[in-house]
């Protein structure tokens, strides 16, 4: 599994799962900055679907500029997101 | 597909009503619903994530018309029926 570092820019995958997920629609496809890791937790999507052994992944607090999400605003919105919801942002890829 | 609960960024719901010194429950039945859910989760009937999924599976109009603990009760009823924990009443 990939680990993200504090300060790293990450893109929330623009997925559209059928079942329960904890990636709200308003952050999908948007780029934010990792604030910190919040430990490792069972992936909610898999546990909600009744998986006997859901994947255990790091959950990251990710900050998004309000302007990135809503087109306006000077504040940040922080969302806790599982590792598999995220990928490195374009400029982070080597 | 996003469900009716995923309303971040949508407008029209009005301001959040913040109660001063809000009690944890506004009626006894709410406390019973809370306790029932905790008992079913801790008893291994379903997980908290399966419970959240059941809340989100509510019909959109019903979800929006329901209070917080009414949604909890709906999810409990859904899961208990699906898992055949109770016989038919």
Short mmCIF file of N, CA and C in Angstrom, two decimals:
data_model
loop_
_atom_site.label_atom_id
_atom_site.label_comp_id
_atom_site.label_asym_id
_atom_site.label_seq_id
_atom_site.Cartn_x
_atom_site.Cartn_y
_atom_site.Cartn_z
N UNK A 1 0.84 -1.20 0.00
CA UNK A 1 0.00 0.00 0.00
C UNK A 1 0.87 1.25 0.00
N UNK A 2 0.37 2.30 -0.62
CA UNK A 2 1.09 3.57 -0.67
C UNK A 2 0.81 4.36 0.60
N UNK A 3 1.85 4.97 1.14
CA UNK A 3 1.64 5.85 2.28
C UNK A 3 1.85 7.28 1.81
N UNK A 4 1.01 8.18 2.28
CA UNK A 4 1.14 9.59 1.92
C UNK A 4 1.76 10.34 3.10
N UNK A 5 2.51 11.38 2.78
CA UNK A 5 3.19 12.16 3.80
C UNK A 5 2.42 13.46 4.05
N UNK A 6 2.56 13.98 5.27
CA UNK A 6 1.96 15.28 5.59
C UNK A 6 2.47 16.32 4.59
N UNK A 7 1.60 17.14 4.08
CA UNK A 7 1.98 18.18 3.12
C UNK A 7 1.85 17.74 1.68
N UNK A 8 1.77 16.43 1.46
CA UNK A 8 1.67 15.92 0.08
C UNK A 8 0.31 16.26 -0.51
N UNK A 9 0.30 16.60 -1.80
CA UNK A 9 -0.96 16.89 -2.50
C UNK A 9 -1.53 15.60 -3.07
N UNK A 10 -2.79 15.38 -2.82
CA UNK A 10 -3.46 14.15 -3.24
C UNK A 10 -4.75 14.47 -3.99
N UNK A 11 -5.05 13.59 -4.94
CA UNK A 11 -6.29 13.70 -5.72
C UNK A 11 -7.26 12.65 -5.20
N UNK A 12 -8.49 13.04 -4.93
CA UNK A 12 -9.51 12.06 -4.54
C UNK A 12 -10.02 11.41 -5.81
N UNK A 13 -9.96 10.09 -5.86
CA UNK A 13 -10.40 9.37 -7.05
C UNK A 13 -11.86 9.73 -7.36
N UNK A 14 -12.11 9.94 -8.65
CA UNK A 14 -13.46 10.31 -9.09
C UNK A 14 -14.30 9.05 -9.29
N UNK A 15 -14.44 8.28 -8.21
CA UNK A 15 -15.21 7.04 -8.29
C UNK A 15 -16.67 7.32 -7.96
N UNK A 16 -17.52 6.36 -8.26
CA UNK A 16 -18.93 6.50 -7.95
C UNK A 16 -19.45 5.15 -7.47
N UNK A 17 -19.07 4.77 -6.24
CA UNK A 17 -19.41 3.42 -5.78
C UNK A 17 -20.92 3.24 -5.60
N UNK A 18 -21.36 1.99 -5.76
CA UNK A 18 -22.79 1.70 -5.62
C UNK A 18 -23.24 1.74 -4.16
N UNK A 19 -22.39 1.31 -3.27
CA UNK A 19 -22.80 1.19 -1.87
C UNK A 19 -22.30 2.32 -1.00
N UNK A 20 -22.20 2.02 0.29
CA UNK A 20 -21.75 3.00 1.28
C UNK A 20 -20.28 3.36 1.05
N UNK A 21 -19.98 4.63 1.16
CA UNK A 21 -18.60 5.09 1.10
C UNK A 21 -18.48 6.29 2.01
N UNK A 22 -17.25 6.60 2.43
CA UNK A 22 -17.06 7.79 3.25
C UNK A 22 -16.26 8.86 2.49
N UNK A 23 -16.31 8.77 1.17
CA UNK A 23 -15.76 9.83 0.32
C UNK A 23 -16.93 10.65 -0.20
N UNK A 24 -17.22 11.80 0.43
CA UNK A 24 -18.38 12.56 -0.02
C UNK A 24 -18.22 13.03 -1.45
N UNK A 25 -19.36 13.17 -2.13
CA UNK A 25 -19.36 13.53 -3.54
C UNK A 25 -18.60 14.84 -3.79
N UNK A 26 -18.69 15.78 -2.86
CA UNK A 26 -18.12 17.11 -3.12
C UNK A 26 -16.59 17.15 -3.12
N UNK A 27 -15.92 16.06 -2.69
CA UNK A 27 -14.45 16.06 -2.79
C UNK A 27 -13.94 15.16 -3.93
N UNK A 28 -14.81 14.36 -4.52
CA UNK A 28 -14.34 13.43 -5.56
C UNK A 28 -13.83 14.22 -6.76
N UNK A 29 -12.64 13.85 -7.21
CA UNK A 29 -12.04 14.52 -8.36
C UNK A 29 -11.32 15.81 -7.98
N UNK A 30 -11.30 16.14 -6.68
CA UNK A 30 -10.64 17.36 -6.26
C UNK A 30 -9.30 17.05 -5.59
N UNK A 31 -8.44 18.06 -5.59
CA UNK A 31 -7.10 17.92 -5.04
C UNK A 31 -6.99 18.63 -3.71
N UNK A 32 -6.40 17.97 -2.74
CA UNK A 32 -6.19 18.56 -1.43
C UNK A 32 -4.79 18.27 -0.92
N UNK A 33 -4.57 18.63 0.33
CA UNK A 33 -3.24 18.48 0.94
C UNK A 33 -3.39 17.63 2.19
N UNK A 34 -2.52 16.61 2.32
CA UNK A 34 -2.56 15.75 3.50
C UNK A 34 -2.14 16.56 4.73
N UNK A 35 -2.99 16.57 5.75
CA UNK A 35 -2.66 17.25 7.00
C UNK A 35 -1.93 16.27 7.93
N UNK A 36 -2.56 15.10 8.16
CA UNK A 36 -1.92 14.09 9.00
C UNK A 36 -2.62 12.75 8.82
N UNK A 37 -1.90 11.69 9.22
CA UNK A 37 -2.49 10.35 9.21
C UNK A 37 -3.25 10.16 10.51
N UNK A 38 -4.33 9.39 10.45
CA UNK A 38 -5.19 9.19 11.64
C UNK A 38 -5.25 7.72 12.05
N UNK A 39 -4.18 6.99 11.80
CA UNK A 39 -4.19 5.57 12.19
C UNK A 39 -4.80 4.70 11.11
N UNK A 40 -4.90 3.40 11.41
CA UNK A 40 -5.37 2.44 10.41
C UNK A 40 -6.73 1.89 10.84
N UNK A 41 -7.64 1.84 9.88
CA UNK A 41 -9.03 1.48 10.18
C UNK A 41 -9.59 0.59 9.07
N UNK A 42 -10.55 -0.28 9.40
CA UNK A 42 -11.17 -1.10 8.36
C UNK A 42 -11.86 -0.21 7.32
N UNK A 43 -11.68 -0.54 6.06
CA UNK A 43 -12.27 0.25 4.97
C UNK A 43 -13.80 0.17 5.07
N UNK A 44 -14.42 1.33 5.29
CA UNK A 44 -15.87 1.38 5.54
C UNK A 44 -16.67 0.77 4.40
N UNK A 45 -16.23 1.03 3.16
CA UNK A 45 -16.96 0.53 1.99
C UNK A 45 -17.09 -0.99 2.05
N UNK A 46 -15.98 -1.67 2.42
CA UNK A 46 -15.98 -3.13 2.45
C UNK A 46 -16.73 -3.66 3.66
N UNK A 47 -16.57 -2.98 4.80
CA UNK A 47 -17.26 -3.45 6.01
C UNK A 47 -18.77 -3.26 5.88
N UNK A 48 -19.18 -2.17 5.20
CA UNK A 48 -20.61 -1.92 5.00
C UNK A 48 -21.23 -2.96 4.08
N UNK A 49 -20.40 -3.54 3.19
CA UNK A 49 -20.88 -4.55 2.25
C UNK A 49 -20.84 -5.95 2.87
N UNK A 50 -20.47 -6.01 4.15
CA UNK A 50 -20.50 -7.29 4.85
C UNK A 50 -19.24 -8.13 4.71
N UNK A 51 -18.13 -7.51 4.26
CA UNK A 51 -16.88 -8.26 4.12
C UNK A 51 -16.43 -8.80 5.48
N UNK A 52 -16.06 -10.08 5.50
CA UNK A 52 -15.62 -10.69 6.75
C UNK A 52 -14.29 -10.11 7.19
N UNK A 53 -13.41 -9.85 6.22
CA UNK A 53 -12.10 -9.28 6.54
C UNK A 53 -11.84 -8.06 5.67
N UNK A 54 -12.45 -6.92 6.02
CA UNK A 54 -12.23 -5.71 5.21
C UNK A 54 -10.78 -5.29 5.26
N UNK A 55 -10.33 -4.63 4.19
CA UNK A 55 -8.97 -4.10 4.16
C UNK A 55 -8.77 -3.10 5.30
N UNK A 56 -7.60 -3.15 5.92
CA UNK A 56 -7.25 -2.17 6.95
C UNK A 56 -6.32 -1.16 6.29
N UNK A 57 -6.70 0.09 6.30
CA UNK A 57 -5.92 1.12 5.62
C UNK A 57 -5.74 2.35 6.51
N UNK A 58 -4.72 3.12 6.19
CA UNK A 58 -4.53 4.40 6.87
C UNK A 58 -5.60 5.38 6.42
N UNK A 59 -6.14 6.12 7.39
CA UNK A 59 -7.07 7.21 7.10
C UNK A 59 -6.30 8.51 7.23
N UNK A 60 -6.47 9.40 6.24
CA UNK A 60 -5.77 10.68 6.24
C UNK A 60 -6.75 11.83 6.37
N UNK A 61 -6.37 12.82 7.17
CA UNK A 61 -7.09 14.09 7.16
C UNK A 61 -6.53 14.90 5.99
N UNK A 62 -7.41 15.28 5.07
CA UNK A 62 -7.00 16.01 3.86
C UNK A 62 -7.71 17.36 3.86
N UNK A 63 -6.95 18.43 3.61
CA UNK A 63 -7.51 19.79 3.58
C UNK A 63 -7.69 20.23 2.13
N UNK A 64 -8.86 20.79 1.84
CA UNK A 64 -9.17 21.29 0.51
C UNK A 64 -9.46 22.79 0.61
N UNK A 65 -8.88 23.59 -0.29
CA UNK A 65 -9.27 25.01 -0.30
C UNK A 65 -10.76 25.11 -0.68
N UNK A 66 -11.50 25.96 0.01
CA UNK A 66 -12.92 26.13 -0.29
C UNK A 66 -13.12 26.47 -1.76
N UNK A 67 -12.21 27.27 -2.29
CA UNK A 67 -12.31 27.68 -3.69
C UNK A 67 -12.26 26.47 -4.64
N UNK A 68 -11.46 25.47 -4.25
CA UNK A 68 -11.34 24.26 -5.06
C UNK A 68 -12.66 23.48 -5.08
N UNK A 69 -13.39 23.50 -3.94
CA UNK A 69 -14.63 22.73 -3.85
C UNK A 69 -15.85 23.50 -4.31
N UNK A 70 -15.92 24.78 -3.92
CA UNK A 70 -17.16 25.56 -4.12
C UNK A 70 -16.99 26.72 -5.10
N UNK A 71 -15.74 26.96 -5.52
CA UNK A 71 -15.52 28.07 -6.45
C UNK A 71 -15.39 29.41 -5.76
N UNK A 72 -15.50 29.42 -4.44
CA UNK A 72 -15.40 30.67 -3.69
C UNK A 72 -15.02 30.33 -2.25
N UNK A 73 -14.60 31.35 -1.51
CA UNK A 73 -14.28 31.15 -0.10
C UNK A 73 -12.78 31.11 0.13
N UNK A 74 -12.38 31.56 1.31
CA UNK A 74 -10.95 31.61 1.63
C UNK A 74 -10.58 30.58 2.70
N UNK A 75 -11.55 29.83 3.20
CA UNK A 75 -11.29 28.85 4.25
C UNK A 75 -10.91 27.50 3.64
N UNK A 76 -10.58 26.55 4.53
CA UNK A 76 -10.28 25.19 4.10
C UNK A 76 -11.36 24.26 4.64
N UNK A 77 -11.59 23.18 3.93
CA UNK A 77 -12.50 22.13 4.37
C UNK A 77 -11.65 20.89 4.58
N UNK A 78 -11.71 20.28 5.78
CA UNK A 78 -10.91 19.08 6.02
C UNK A 78 -11.84 17.86 6.08
N UNK A 79 -11.40 16.79 5.43
CA UNK A 79 -12.19 15.56 5.35
C UNK A 79 -11.26 14.38 5.63
N UNK A 80 -11.73 13.43 6.44
CA UNK A 80 -10.96 12.22 6.70
C UNK A 80 -11.26 11.19 5.62
N UNK A 81 -10.21 10.72 4.95
CA UNK A 81 -10.38 9.86 3.77
C UNK A 81 -9.46 8.64 3.84
N UNK A 82 -10.00 7.50 3.48
CA UNK A 82 -9.20 6.28 3.45
C UNK A 82 -8.20 6.34 2.29
N UNK A 83 -7.09 5.61 2.51
CA UNK A 83 -6.00 5.59 1.53
C UNK A 83 -6.47 5.24 0.11
N UNK A 84 -7.37 4.26 -0.02
CA UNK A 84 -7.76 3.84 -1.38
C UNK A 84 -8.66 4.84 -2.07
N UNK A 85 -9.09 5.89 -1.36
CA UNK A 85 -9.84 6.96 -2.03
C UNK A 85 -8.88 7.93 -2.73
N UNK A 86 -7.58 7.80 -2.43
CA UNK A 86 -6.62 8.85 -2.82
C UNK A 86 -5.57 8.34 -3.79
N UNK A 87 -5.03 9.25 -4.58
CA UNK A 87 -3.84 8.99 -5.38
C UNK A 87 -3.00 10.26 -5.37
N UNK A 88 -1.69 10.14 -5.69
CA UNK A 88 -0.86 11.36 -5.69
C UNK A 88 -1.40 12.34 -6.73
N UNK A 89 -1.37 13.61 -6.40
CA UNK A 89 -1.80 14.62 -7.37
C UNK A 89 -0.84 14.64 -8.54
N UNK A 90 -1.32 15.12 -9.68
CA UNK A 90 -0.56 15.13 -10.94
C UNK A 90 0.88 15.58 -10.74
N UNK A 91 1.05 16.72 -10.05
CA UNK A 91 2.40 17.30 -9.94
C UNK A 91 3.30 16.51 -9.02
N UNK A 92 2.70 15.53 -8.26
CA UNK A 92 3.50 14.73 -7.34
C UNK A 92 4.01 13.47 -8.03
N UNK A 93 3.43 13.16 -9.20
CA UNK A 93 3.81 11.92 -9.87
C UNK A 93 5.16 12.08 -10.56
N UNK A 94 5.96 11.07 -10.43
CA UNK A 94 7.31 11.12 -11.03
C UNK A 94 7.35 10.13 -12.19
N UNK B 1 -23.18 5.36 -7.04
CA UNK B 1 -24.16 6.45 -7.14
C UNK B 1 -24.32 7.11 -5.77
N UNK B 2 -24.30 8.40 -5.75
CA UNK B 2 -24.48 9.10 -4.49
C UNK B 2 -25.91 8.96 -4.01
N UNK B 3 -26.03 8.83 -2.70
CA UNK B 3 -27.36 8.66 -2.12
C UNK B 3 -27.83 9.97 -1.49
N UNK B 4 -29.06 9.94 -1.00
CA UNK B 4 -29.72 11.16 -0.52
C UNK B 4 -29.00 11.79 0.68
N UNK B 5 -28.22 10.98 1.41
CA UNK B 5 -27.51 11.52 2.58
C UNK B 5 -26.36 12.42 2.19
N UNK B 6 -25.89 12.31 0.94
CA UNK B 6 -24.65 12.98 0.52
C UNK B 6 -24.95 14.40 0.05
N UNK B 7 -25.30 15.27 0.98
CA UNK B 7 -25.84 16.59 0.62
C UNK B 7 -24.82 17.72 0.78
N UNK B 8 -23.54 17.37 1.04
CA UNK B 8 -22.54 18.43 1.19
C UNK B 8 -22.51 19.34 -0.02
N UNK B 9 -22.58 20.63 0.19
CA UNK B 9 -22.53 21.58 -0.92
C UNK B 9 -23.89 21.90 -1.51
N UNK B 10 -24.95 21.23 -0.99
CA UNK B 10 -26.30 21.56 -1.47
C UNK B 10 -26.91 22.63 -0.59
N UNK B 11 -27.74 23.46 -1.17
CA UNK B 11 -28.37 24.54 -0.45
C UNK B 11 -29.86 24.26 -0.29
N UNK B 12 -30.54 25.08 0.50
CA UNK B 12 -31.98 24.99 0.63
C UNK B 12 -32.45 24.32 1.90
N UNK B 13 -31.52 23.82 2.73
CA UNK B 13 -31.92 23.14 3.96
C UNK B 13 -32.06 24.09 5.15
N UNK B 14 -31.72 25.35 4.94
CA UNK B 14 -31.84 26.31 6.02
C UNK B 14 -30.66 26.23 6.97
N UNK B 15 -30.61 27.14 7.93
CA UNK B 15 -29.47 27.16 8.86
C UNK B 15 -29.53 25.98 9.84
N UNK B 16 -28.37 25.55 10.33
CA UNK B 16 -28.33 24.53 11.37
C UNK B 16 -28.84 25.16 12.66
N UNK B 17 -29.79 24.47 13.30
CA UNK B 17 -30.29 24.94 14.59
C UNK B 17 -29.40 24.38 15.69
N UNK B 18 -28.64 25.25 16.33
CA UNK B 18 -27.79 24.81 17.43
C UNK B 18 -28.51 25.13 18.74
N UNK B 19 -28.87 24.07 19.50
CA UNK B 19 -29.56 24.27 20.78
C UNK B 19 -28.53 24.52 21.87
N UNK B 20 -28.78 25.50 22.71
CA UNK B 20 -27.92 25.69 23.89
C UNK B 20 -28.22 24.55 24.87
N UNK B 21 -27.17 23.97 25.46
CA UNK B 21 -27.34 22.87 26.42
C UNK B 21 -28.25 21.77 25.87
N UNK B 22 -28.00 21.38 24.65
CA UNK B 22 -28.86 20.37 24.03
C UNK B 22 -28.76 19.04 24.77
N UNK B 23 -29.90 18.45 25.16
CA UNK B 23 -29.85 17.14 25.81
C UNK B 23 -29.50 16.08 24.77
N UNK B 24 -28.90 14.93 25.20
CA UNK B 24 -28.55 13.90 24.21
C UNK B 24 -29.80 13.34 23.51
N UNK B 25 -30.92 13.33 24.21
CA UNK B 25 -32.16 12.80 23.62
C UNK B 25 -33.31 13.76 23.90
N UNK B 26 -34.22 13.84 22.94
CA UNK B 26 -35.36 14.74 23.10
C UNK B 26 -36.64 13.99 23.49
N UNK B 27 -36.54 12.67 23.55
CA UNK B 27 -37.68 11.84 23.98
C UNK B 27 -37.11 10.49 24.42
N UNK B 28 -37.85 9.81 25.29
CA UNK B 28 -37.39 8.51 25.78
C UNK B 28 -37.18 7.51 24.64
N UNK B 29 -38.05 7.56 23.64
CA UNK B 29 -37.93 6.56 22.56
C UNK B 29 -36.60 6.71 21.82
N UNK B 30 -36.08 7.93 21.76
CA UNK B 30 -34.79 8.13 21.09
C UNK B 30 -33.69 7.40 21.85
N UNK B 31 -33.71 7.49 23.17
CA UNK B 31 -32.71 6.79 23.99
C UNK B 31 -32.82 5.28 23.80
N UNK B 32 -34.05 4.79 23.67
CA UNK B 32 -34.25 3.35 23.46
C UNK B 32 -33.72 2.91 22.10
N UNK B 33 -33.95 3.73 21.09
CA UNK B 33 -33.43 3.42 19.74
C UNK B 33 -31.91 3.39 19.77
N UNK B 34 -31.30 4.35 20.45
CA UNK B 34 -29.84 4.41 20.58
C UNK B 34 -29.32 3.13 21.25
N UNK B 35 -29.95 2.77 22.37
CA UNK B 35 -29.52 1.58 23.13
C UNK B 35 -29.70 0.31 22.32
N UNK B 36 -30.81 0.23 21.61
CA UNK B 36 -31.10 -0.94 20.78
C UNK B 36 -30.03 -1.12 19.70
N UNK B 37 -29.67 -0.02 19.07
CA UNK B 37 -28.65 -0.09 18.02
C UNK B 37 -27.30 -0.53 18.59
N UNK B 38 -26.92 0.04 19.71
CA UNK B 38 -25.64 -0.34 20.33
C UNK B 38 -25.64 -1.83 20.70
N UNK B 39 -26.78 -2.30 21.22
CA UNK B 39 -26.87 -3.72 21.60
C UNK B 39 -26.74 -4.62 20.37
N UNK B 40 -27.34 -4.22 19.27
CA UNK B 40 -27.29 -5.04 18.05
C UNK B 40 -25.89 -5.02 17.43
N UNK B 41 -25.21 -3.86 17.47
CA UNK B 41 -23.84 -3.77 16.95
C UNK B 41 -22.91 -4.60 17.84
N UNK B 42 -22.99 -4.39 19.16
CA UNK B 42 -22.09 -5.12 20.07
C UNK B 42 -22.42 -6.60 20.10
N UNK B 43 -23.66 -6.94 19.82
CA UNK B 43 -24.06 -8.34 19.77
C UNK B 43 -23.68 -9.02 18.46
N UNK B 44 -23.09 -8.25 17.54
CA UNK B 44 -22.59 -8.83 16.30
C UNK B 44 -23.66 -9.08 15.23
N UNK B 45 -24.85 -8.48 15.41
CA UNK B 45 -25.90 -8.67 14.40
C UNK B 45 -25.53 -7.93 13.11
N UNK B 46 -24.94 -6.74 13.26
CA UNK B 46 -24.44 -5.98 12.11
C UNK B 46 -23.37 -5.01 12.58
N UNK B 47 -22.59 -4.48 11.64
CA UNK B 47 -21.54 -3.52 11.98
C UNK B 47 -22.09 -2.09 11.84
N UNK B 48 -21.36 -1.16 12.41
CA UNK B 48 -21.76 0.24 12.31
C UNK B 48 -21.80 0.70 10.86
N UNK B 49 -20.89 0.18 10.04
CA UNK B 49 -20.89 0.56 8.62
C UNK B 49 -22.11 0.00 7.90
N UNK B 50 -22.51 -1.23 8.25
CA UNK B 50 -23.72 -1.80 7.66
C UNK B 50 -24.95 -0.99 8.10
N UNK B 51 -24.90 -0.49 9.33
CA UNK B 51 -25.99 0.36 9.84
C UNK B 51 -26.07 1.67 9.04
N UNK B 52 -24.90 2.30 8.82
CA UNK B 52 -24.89 3.54 8.04
C UNK B 52 -25.42 3.29 6.63
N UNK B 53 -25.02 2.15 6.05
CA UNK B 53 -25.49 1.78 4.71
C UNK B 53 -27.02 1.66 4.70
N UNK B 54 -27.57 1.07 5.75
CA UNK B 54 -29.03 0.89 5.82
C UNK B 54 -29.75 2.24 5.94
N UNK B 55 -29.16 3.17 6.69
CA UNK B 55 -29.74 4.53 6.76
C UNK B 55 -29.76 5.13 5.35
N UNK B 56 -28.65 4.99 4.64
CA UNK B 56 -28.52 5.61 3.31
C UNK B 56 -29.41 4.96 2.26
N UNK B 57 -29.84 3.73 2.52
CA UNK B 57 -30.70 3.03 1.56
C UNK B 57 -32.16 3.44 1.67
N UNK B 58 -32.48 4.31 2.63
CA UNK B 58 -33.86 4.79 2.76
C UNK B 58 -34.31 5.48 1.46
N UNK B 59 -35.61 5.41 1.19
CA UNK B 59 -36.15 6.14 0.04
C UNK B 59 -35.90 7.63 0.27
N UNK B 60 -35.41 8.35 -0.74
CA UNK B 60 -35.00 9.75 -0.54
C UNK B 60 -36.03 10.64 0.15
N UNK B 61 -37.28 10.58 -0.28
CA UNK B 61 -38.30 11.46 0.31
C UNK B 61 -38.51 11.12 1.78
N UNK B 62 -38.47 9.82 2.08
CA UNK B 62 -38.66 9.35 3.46
C UNK B 62 -37.46 9.80 4.32
N UNK B 63 -36.27 9.67 3.77
CA UNK B 63 -35.05 10.08 4.48
C UNK B 63 -35.12 11.55 4.85
N UNK B 64 -35.46 12.39 3.88
CA UNK B 64 -35.46 13.83 4.12
C UNK B 64 -36.54 14.25 5.11
N UNK B 65 -37.65 13.49 5.16
CA UNK B 65 -38.76 13.83 6.06
C UNK B 65 -38.52 13.33 7.48
N UNK B 66 -37.57 12.42 7.66
CA UNK B 66 -37.36 11.77 8.94
C UNK B 66 -36.40 12.55 9.82
N UNK B 67 -36.60 12.41 11.15
CA UNK B 67 -35.65 12.99 12.10
C UNK B 67 -34.45 12.02 12.23
N UNK B 68 -33.43 12.48 12.92
CA UNK B 68 -32.20 11.70 13.09
C UNK B 68 -32.49 10.29 13.63
N UNK B 69 -33.18 10.22 14.77
CA UNK B 69 -33.42 8.91 15.38
C UNK B 69 -34.51 8.13 14.67
N UNK B 70 -35.38 8.80 13.92
CA UNK B 70 -36.32 8.07 13.06
C UNK B 70 -35.54 7.31 11.98
N UNK B 71 -34.46 7.93 11.47
CA UNK B 71 -33.61 7.24 10.48
C UNK B 71 -32.92 6.04 11.12
N UNK B 72 -32.47 6.21 12.36
CA UNK B 72 -31.85 5.09 13.07
C UNK B 72 -32.83 3.93 13.19
N UNK B 73 -34.06 4.24 13.60
CA UNK B 73 -35.07 3.20 13.79
C UNK B 73 -35.35 2.49 12.47
N UNK B 74 -35.46 3.27 11.40
CA UNK B 74 -35.70 2.68 10.08
C UNK B 74 -34.59 1.69 9.73
N UNK B 75 -33.34 2.08 9.97
CA UNK B 75 -32.20 1.22 9.64
C UNK B 75 -32.19 -0.05 10.50
N UNK B 76 -32.50 0.11 11.78
CA UNK B 76 -32.58 -1.06 12.67
C UNK B 76 -33.64 -2.04 12.14
N UNK B 77 -34.82 -1.50 11.81
CA UNK B 77 -35.91 -2.36 11.31
C UNK B 77 -35.49 -3.06 10.01
N UNK B 78 -34.83 -2.34 9.12
CA UNK B 78 -34.37 -2.92 7.86
C UNK B 78 -33.41 -4.08 8.10
N UNK B 79 -32.40 -3.84 8.96
CA UNK B 79 -31.35 -4.84 9.17
C UNK B 79 -31.86 -6.06 9.94
N UNK B 80 -32.71 -5.82 10.93
CA UNK B 80 -33.25 -6.93 11.72
C UNK B 80 -34.13 -7.83 10.82
N UNK B 81 -34.86 -7.18 9.90
CA UNK B 81 -35.69 -7.96 8.96
C UNK B 81 -34.80 -8.73 7.98
N UNK B 82 -33.77 -8.06 7.44
CA UNK B 82 -32.90 -8.71 6.46
C UNK B 82 -32.14 -9.89 7.06
N UNK B 83 -31.77 -9.76 8.32
CA UNK B 83 -31.00 -10.82 8.96
C UNK B 83 -31.89 -11.84 9.66
N UNK B 84 -33.21 -11.63 9.55
CA UNK B 84 -34.18 -12.57 10.12
C UNK B 84 -33.91 -12.83 11.60
N UNK B 85 -33.59 -11.75 12.32
CA UNK B 85 -33.32 -11.85 13.75
C UNK B 85 -34.62 -12.09 14.52
N UNK B 86 -35.71 -11.51 14.01
CA UNK B 86 -37.01 -11.67 14.65
C UNK B 86 -37.91 -12.49 13.73
N UNK B 87 -38.84 -13.19 14.32
CA UNK B 87 -39.85 -13.85 13.52
C UNK B 87 -40.82 -12.80 12.99
N UNK B 88 -41.72 -13.22 12.10
CA UNK B 88 -42.73 -12.27 11.60
C UNK B 88 -43.69 -11.92 12.73
N UNK B 89 -43.94 -10.63 12.90
CA UNK B 89 -44.86 -10.19 13.95
C UNK B 89 -46.30 -10.48 13.51
#
